[in-house]
XYZ file of C-alpha atoms in Angstrom:
462
model
C 20.967 45.250 -5.703
C 22.263 42.841 -8.117
C 25.896 42.904 -7.213
C 24.510 42.426 -3.182
C 22.616 39.290 -4.323
C 25.776 37.972 -6.079
C 27.776 38.972 -3.263
C 25.390 37.168 -0.884
C 25.478 34.038 -2.949
C 29.083 33.818 -2.888
C 29.224 34.508 0.812
C 26.409 31.575 1.396
C 27.989 28.971 -1.140
C 31.779 29.539 -0.378
C 32.691 32.037 2.157
C 35.049 34.474 0.752
C 38.578 35.418 2.262
C 40.100 38.714 0.415
C 39.688 39.547 -2.958
C 43.439 38.754 -3.865
C 42.995 35.016 -2.825
C 39.190 34.431 -4.305
C 40.144 32.808 -7.465
C 41.892 29.546 -6.167
C 39.194 29.730 -3.398
C 36.174 29.997 -6.100
C 38.036 27.635 -8.487
C 37.929 24.951 -5.189
C 34.608 25.694 -4.391
C 32.872 25.425 -8.392
C 34.841 22.040 -8.284
C 32.974 21.328 -5.083
C 29.773 22.215 -6.565
C 30.071 20.729 -9.648
C 30.914 17.571 -8.036
C 28.074 18.017 -6.001
C 25.898 18.051 -8.752
C 27.480 15.100 -10.703
C 26.555 13.133 -7.343
C 22.943 14.326 -7.232
C 22.720 13.487 -11.266
C 23.989 9.903 -10.188
C 21.324 9.457 -7.139
C 18.617 10.996 -9.496
C 19.581 7.748 -12.325
C 19.637 5.626 -8.976
C 16.092 6.794 -7.693
C 14.695 6.839 -11.464
C 15.995 2.939 -11.765
C 14.316 2.089 -8.561
C 11.303 3.783 -9.340
C 11.103 1.840 -12.903
C 11.750 -1.420 -11.040
C 9.214 -0.842 -8.509
C 6.604 0.271 -11.256
C 7.502 -3.193 -12.667
C 7.060 -5.052 -9.193
C 3.526 -3.095 -8.761
C 2.509 -4.201 -12.558
C 3.033 -7.953 -11.752
C 1.549 -7.874 -8.486
C -1.668 -6.156 -10.402
C -1.458 -8.887 -13.107
C -1.191 -11.318 -9.946
C -4.142 -9.894 -8.634
C -6.188 -9.673 -11.814
C -5.237 -13.701 -12.216
C -6.186 -14.225 -8.571
C -9.720 -12.362 -8.933
C -10.713 -14.076 -12.256
C -9.743 -17.530 -10.704
C -12.014 -16.213 -7.818
C -14.901 -15.545 -10.084
C -14.248 -19.036 -11.542
C -14.181 -20.564 -8.354
C -17.404 -18.524 -7.490
C -19.133 -19.661 -10.034
C -18.555 -23.485 -9.734
C -19.768 -22.749 -5.958
C -22.897 -21.302 -7.229
C -23.158 -24.187 -9.635
C -22.708 -26.622 -6.867
C -25.263 -24.843 -4.630
C -27.686 -25.184 -7.247
C -26.744 -29.042 -7.593
C -27.073 -29.401 -3.748
C -30.660 -27.689 -4.029
C -31.618 -30.023 -6.704
C -30.321 -32.948 -4.747
C -32.316 -31.568 -1.433
C -35.583 -31.486 -3.560
C -34.823 -34.876 -4.678
C -34.496 -36.294 -1.031
C -37.144 -34.540 0.100
C -39.483 -35.951 -2.605
C -37.888 -39.194 -2.008
C -38.900 -38.959 1.473
C -42.386 -37.881 0.434
C -42.472 -41.117 -1.384
C -41.293 -42.994 1.797
C -43.977 -41.578 3.441
C -46.562 -42.398 0.780
C -44.746 -46.248 0.721
C -45.346 -46.506 4.407
C -48.840 -45.841 3.968
C -48.892 -48.739 1.306
C -46.843 -50.823 3.410
C -49.081 -50.395 6.236
C -52.013 -51.543 3.953
C -50.024 -54.271 2.599
C -49.200 -55.474 6.147
C -53.043 -55.337 6.926
C -53.791 -57.085 3.986
C -51.094 -60.083 4.552
C -52.123 -60.039 8.244
C -55.883 -60.787 7.263
C -54.605 -63.545 4.471
C -52.766 -64.665 7.243
C -55.780 -65.163 9.061
C -57.582 -66.867 6.404
C -55.235 -69.556 5.645
C -54.426 -69.910 9.274
C -58.244 -71.139 9.319
C -58.307 -73.001 5.886
C -54.991 -74.742 7.540
C -56.859 -75.648 10.740
C -60.102 -76.778 8.751
C -57.525 -79.098 6.369
C -56.114 -80.349 9.460
C -59.153 -81.274 11.469
C -61.084 -82.831 8.556
C -58.204 -84.314 6.553
C -58.095 -81.730 4.025
C -60.806 -82.958 1.261
C -63.799 -84.264 3.407
C -65.194 -80.601 3.603
C -65.273 -81.106 -0.157
C -66.707 -84.109 -0.672
C -69.555 -83.571 1.995
C -70.100 -80.439 -0.306
C -70.504 -82.844 -3.235
C -72.055 -85.725 -2.054
C -74.762 -83.478 -0.320
C -76.238 -82.200 -3.298
C -79.972 -83.136 -4.252
C -79.923 -82.956 -7.762
C -77.172 -83.382 -10.711
C -77.569 -79.665 -11.338
C -77.062 -78.858 -7.989
C -73.621 -81.120 -7.944
C -72.662 -79.125 -11.056
C -73.145 -75.815 -9.265
C -71.350 -77.455 -5.830
C -68.270 -78.503 -8.074
C -68.298 -75.516 -9.587
C -67.963 -73.634 -6.090
C -65.568 -76.147 -4.786
C -63.331 -75.527 -7.949
C -63.583 -71.786 -7.208
C -62.666 -71.928 -3.552
C -59.678 -74.173 -4.242
C -58.631 -71.513 -7.101
C -59.255 -68.996 -4.429
C -57.015 -70.641 -2.148
C -54.212 -70.736 -4.626
C -54.838 -67.058 -5.540
C -54.786 -66.038 -1.893
C -51.422 -67.466 -1.818
C -50.113 -66.600 -4.950
C -50.931 -62.861 -3.986
C -49.669 -63.054 -0.597
C -46.295 -63.938 -2.076
C -46.525 -61.085 -4.770
C -47.502 -58.876 -2.060
C -44.624 -60.043 0.092
C -42.068 -59.453 -2.997
C -43.389 -56.104 -3.856
C -43.361 -54.732 -0.471
C -39.668 -56.019 -0.135
C -38.734 -54.435 -3.880
C -40.428 -51.152 -3.073
C -38.371 -51.026 0.237
C -35.143 -51.837 -1.180
C -36.052 -49.551 -4.404
C -36.552 -46.502 -2.012
C -33.904 -47.112 0.419
C -31.252 -47.505 -2.444
C -32.564 -44.259 -3.927
C -32.246 -42.328 -0.843
C -28.942 -43.776 -0.029
C -27.590 -42.769 -3.083
C -29.377 -39.262 -2.839
C -27.532 -38.939 0.123
C -24.381 -39.737 -0.910
C -24.400 -37.366 -3.908
C -25.303 -34.644 -1.681
C -22.451 -35.549 0.403
C -20.084 -35.432 -2.353
C -21.579 -32.264 -3.502
C -20.802 -30.812 -0.279
C -17.325 -32.205 -0.206
C -16.689 -30.359 -3.421
C -18.423 -27.011 -1.967
C -16.390 -27.110 0.772
C -13.022 -27.722 -1.147
C -14.217 -24.964 -3.653
C -15.027 -22.364 -0.737
C -11.335 -23.275 0.910
C -9.802 -22.322 -2.482
C -11.803 -19.391 -2.587
C -10.698 -18.510 1.050
C -7.041 -18.875 -0.073
C -7.359 -16.983 -3.101
C -9.351 -14.371 -1.180
C -6.340 -14.310 1.005
C -3.479 -14.175 -2.090
C -5.682 -11.494 -3.214
C -5.471 -9.399 -0.007
C -1.800 -9.778 0.272
C -1.160 -8.954 -3.101
C -3.264 -5.969 -2.364
C -1.244 -5.072 0.661
C 2.206 -5.697 -1.350
C 1.019 -3.065 -4.106
C -0.168 -0.474 -1.685
C 3.461 -1.016 0.070
C 5.012 -0.351 -3.602
C 2.938 2.299 -4.259
C 3.742 4.033 -1.294
C 7.317 3.037 -1.862
C 7.195 4.666 -5.734
C 5.608 7.750 -4.174
C 8.626 8.349 -1.938
C 10.836 7.496 -4.539
C 8.741 10.198 -6.673
C 9.410 12.785 -3.799
C 13.052 11.864 -3.526
C 13.204 12.407 -7.245
C 11.709 15.984 -7.338
C 13.733 16.706 -4.426
C 16.786 15.646 -6.206
C 15.855 17.396 -9.346
C 15.394 20.739 -7.198
C 18.648 20.217 -5.394
C 20.286 20.159 -8.727
C 18.683 22.926 -10.019
C 19.654 24.834 -6.955
C 23.267 23.827 -7.587
C 23.345 24.803 -10.930
C 21.963 28.267 -9.825
C 24.771 28.464 -7.540
C 27.167 27.721 -10.160
C 25.880 29.967 -12.527
C 26.173 32.788 -9.688
C 29.592 31.918 -8.772
C 30.435 32.336 -12.376
C 29.136 35.569 -12.770
C 30.738 36.318 -9.825
C 33.967 35.328 -10.833
C 33.550 37.247 -14.190
C 32.341 40.795 -12.310
C 35.663 40.036 -9.734
C 38.075 39.508 -12.673
C 36.548 42.580 -14.300
C 36.952 44.279 -11.291
C 40.544 43.178 -10.726
C 41.441 44.141 -14.254
C 39.778 47.310 -13.875
C 41.640 48.140 -10.622
C 45.000 47.214 -12.425
C 44.437 49.181 -14.987
C 43.865 52.224 -12.765
C 46.581 51.368 -10.448
C 48.785 51.513 -13.518
C 47.211 54.564 -14.731
C 47.857 56.393 -11.591
C 51.430 54.678 -11.464
C 52.141 56.775 -14.667
C 50.577 60.215 -13.605
C 52.580 59.856 -10.064
C 55.784 58.994 -11.844
C 55.548 62.074 -14.094
C 54.626 64.430 -11.358
C 57.288 62.885 -9.457
C 59.640 63.835 -12.331
C 58.346 67.302 -12.727
C 58.221 68.214 -9.142
C 61.518 66.321 -7.882
C 62.911 69.548 -6.448
C 59.920 70.313 -4.717
C 59.168 68.728 -1.266
C 55.595 70.375 -1.379
C 54.992 68.583 -4.641
C 56.497 65.343 -3.152
C 54.217 65.832 0.175
C 51.360 66.125 -2.261
C 52.074 63.054 -4.205
C 52.618 60.730 -0.838
C 48.925 62.052 0.336
C 47.768 61.172 -3.264
C 49.039 57.758 -3.029
C 47.610 57.124 0.425
C 44.287 58.077 -0.438
C 44.352 55.576 -3.445
C 45.685 52.890 -1.387
C 42.433 53.561 0.950
C 40.086 53.631 -1.477
C 41.450 50.559 -2.955
C 41.454 48.655 -0.277
C 37.853 49.663 0.369
C 36.674 48.736 -3.234
C 38.219 45.141 -2.663
C 36.099 44.504 0.936
C 33.714 42.026 0.467
C 29.917 42.655 1.384
C 29.215 41.075 4.521
C 25.603 42.655 5.151
C 22.880 39.808 5.495
C 19.050 40.479 5.338
C 17.967 40.316 9.200
C 14.717 38.831 9.960
C 11.965 40.750 9.986
C 10.325 39.469 13.136
C 11.962 40.468 16.251
C 11.127 37.032 18.085
C 13.521 35.134 15.707
C 16.200 33.457 17.607
C 19.825 35.080 17.812
C 21.964 33.664 15.253
C 24.824 31.821 16.619
C 28.308 31.636 15.531
C 28.598 28.048 14.620
C 27.891 26.232 11.715
C 23.798 25.976 11.893
C 22.003 28.466 13.934
C 18.823 27.292 15.873
C 15.605 27.280 13.441
C 12.938 28.827 15.909
C 12.019 29.789 19.249
C 10.767 27.149 21.336
C 11.083 23.921 23.320
C 12.389 20.375 22.037
C 8.932 18.478 22.310
C 10.329 15.203 20.331
C 13.984 14.165 19.632
C 15.067 12.411 16.606
C 14.693 8.460 16.978
C 12.319 5.666 17.270
C 8.744 6.853 17.608
C 5.257 5.175 17.123
C 7.210 2.505 15.649
C 8.619 4.544 13.082
C 11.747 6.303 12.408
C 11.545 10.041 13.533
C 14.251 11.598 11.131
C 14.376 14.918 12.879
C 13.415 16.951 15.998
C 10.438 19.019 16.711
C 10.373 22.324 18.188
C 7.021 23.660 19.970
C 5.955 26.950 20.780
C 2.487 28.960 20.714
C 1.504 32.195 19.256
C 3.452 33.655 15.642
C 6.599 31.920 15.965
C 8.986 32.809 13.028
C 11.218 29.941 11.534
C 14.462 30.965 10.200
C 17.197 29.057 7.821
C 19.657 27.235 9.983
C 22.425 28.171 7.410
C 23.246 29.947 4.261
C 21.929 28.192 1.293
C 19.342 28.179 -1.761
C 15.701 27.087 -1.238
C 15.376 23.722 -3.355
C 11.899 23.090 -2.613
C 8.847 25.222 -1.041
C 5.540 23.460 -1.586
C 2.433 21.900 0.066
C 2.983 17.962 1.099
C 0.306 15.845 2.459
C 2.613 14.346 5.278
C 5.167 17.683 6.157
C 2.342 20.169 5.165
C 3.848 23.546 4.339
C 7.627 22.738 4.067
C 10.791 24.573 2.939
C 13.747 22.082 1.737
C 16.895 24.349 1.869
C 20.508 22.900 0.202
C 23.832 24.124 1.631
C 27.131 23.949 0.304
C 29.573 24.447 3.617
C 33.353 23.269 3.415
C 32.683 21.189 0.255
C 29.953 19.257 1.772
C 26.499 19.129 0.686
C 23.482 19.515 3.313
C 19.913 19.646 3.178
C 17.609 21.400 6.000
C 13.581 20.866 5.848
C 11.372 22.825 7.623
C 8.003 21.235 8.018
C 4.487 21.919 9.395
C 4.608 25.547 8.533
C 1.600 27.863 8.557
C 2.829 29.632 5.934
C 6.050 29.949 3.540
C 7.973 33.235 3.199
C 10.296 31.781 0.410
C 10.097 30.237 -2.882
C 12.019 27.854 -5.090
C 15.275 29.156 -6.107
C 15.808 31.813 -3.316
C 18.852 32.510 -2.109
C 18.499 32.776 1.968
C 20.994 34.052 4.669
C 21.662 32.285 8.331
C 19.229 33.264 10.272
C 16.620 34.755 7.554
C 13.095 33.853 7.889
C 11.414 31.023 5.716
C 8.368 30.546 7.214
C 5.883 30.853 10.265
C 5.818 27.762 12.606
C 2.284 25.739 12.058
C 0.031 22.494 12.515
C -0.223 21.847 8.783
C 0.261 18.061 6.949
C 0.151 15.135 9.494
C 0.655 17.094 12.615
C -0.873 17.241 16.086
C -0.395 20.564 17.643
C 1.537 23.285 16.512
C 5.329 22.940 16.076
C 8.274 22.716 13.754
C 9.716 19.667 12.639
C 13.386 20.158 11.338
C 15.704 17.709 9.714
C 19.180 18.044 8.878
C 20.750 15.942 6.199
C 24.401 15.329 5.497
C 23.672 15.167 1.526
C 21.003 15.236 -0.285
C 17.108 14.287 1.433
C 16.217 10.726 0.410
C 13.150 8.757 0.991
C 14.752 6.204 3.247
C 15.994 9.274 5.217
C 19.458 7.605 5.434
C 21.217 10.769 5.439
C 19.603 12.183 8.427
C 21.495 13.301 11.419
C 20.756 14.678 14.822
C 20.162 17.965 14.852
C 20.815 18.570 18.017
C 24.287 17.676 17.489
C 24.749 20.567 15.311
C 22.550 23.386 16.684
C 22.454 25.413 19.899
C 20.155 24.037 22.671
């Protein structure tokens, strides 16, 4: 069993000719595999560097986001403080307007009082004009009946005159007070309105700043999500490269193992051939005279030759698919991975690059390896669903095939698979709409950008 597996792997990774020609072929193939391994290691190093750079970008964006969020918090605090001040100004304005209303009532009373005084003063002025002013006062004085009455009348006249002066004085004071109150309250209201307008303008600017910071945070979050998605893709690529490197190392190890066994077999065959030659030479010397002996010797030599050629033939047996509905294995480099019709080709789809083809069919549909290779990855992906990656080395060129959205996987990582061997069952797992096989072919290792993807329809039978 072990020899069969080794023989199969050698057939998969190299494609043997005759045993006698094998050493140089193996040497070239191992050299190619070593080069592929070094290439994968270099790419892994590059991917790790890209991951490191992406992490730095994410950290930088997150720092900027935190700074912007702190600034937003500070602006929000200022907006809240401005709102409090505006509320206070509104309260003052409301109170001032109440004062204005009260003042209006006072003004109304003052106006009525002034109007009455105006009437009194008009009467006084009219009387003064008609009587010459002091006549009325003299009549009052000379009309007294006694000295005491005169004294009383003089006092009354003085009081009336003083009252007239008080009326005029109070009239002037009331007018002045009215003007001062009107000016004061109007100035206060205007000042409050200006202060409120200034606060509203400040608040407007603060809200504008907040909107700008909110837009910046949104942009930073989008950039962060983009880089995090890119990082996830790079980590996926790194994991795939690590798996491919492991598969190549396994292939190299098996090739060395087979080389050692072939070399041992060659030496053993050479020793047996030498021993047989010596035995035949001895028999020929002993039975030189006998024709029958000579005939027997020829028969023995012919039997050995047939046996030697039989032991030298390479094992070409391949495990057949255990599902009869699997597609027939074609003679080209790659065979069709499943039965069904091509429901979607490679190219632009939904504003994204569709890096492979979709093959759809109903029922239980087996999926097979498109070529001999080693399973580099077999796992469940959020996008691919159940997926198998197979690494191939064909004519010194590394290839990678991808079998996605499987309902189940039949092979594990590190498994050696033959062309046409079943690797899974067609399904609808991961980011998928309806049962189908998403099949990708990459000339080289798989990467996140899928830059190595080629159109499978150019390589597999239609």
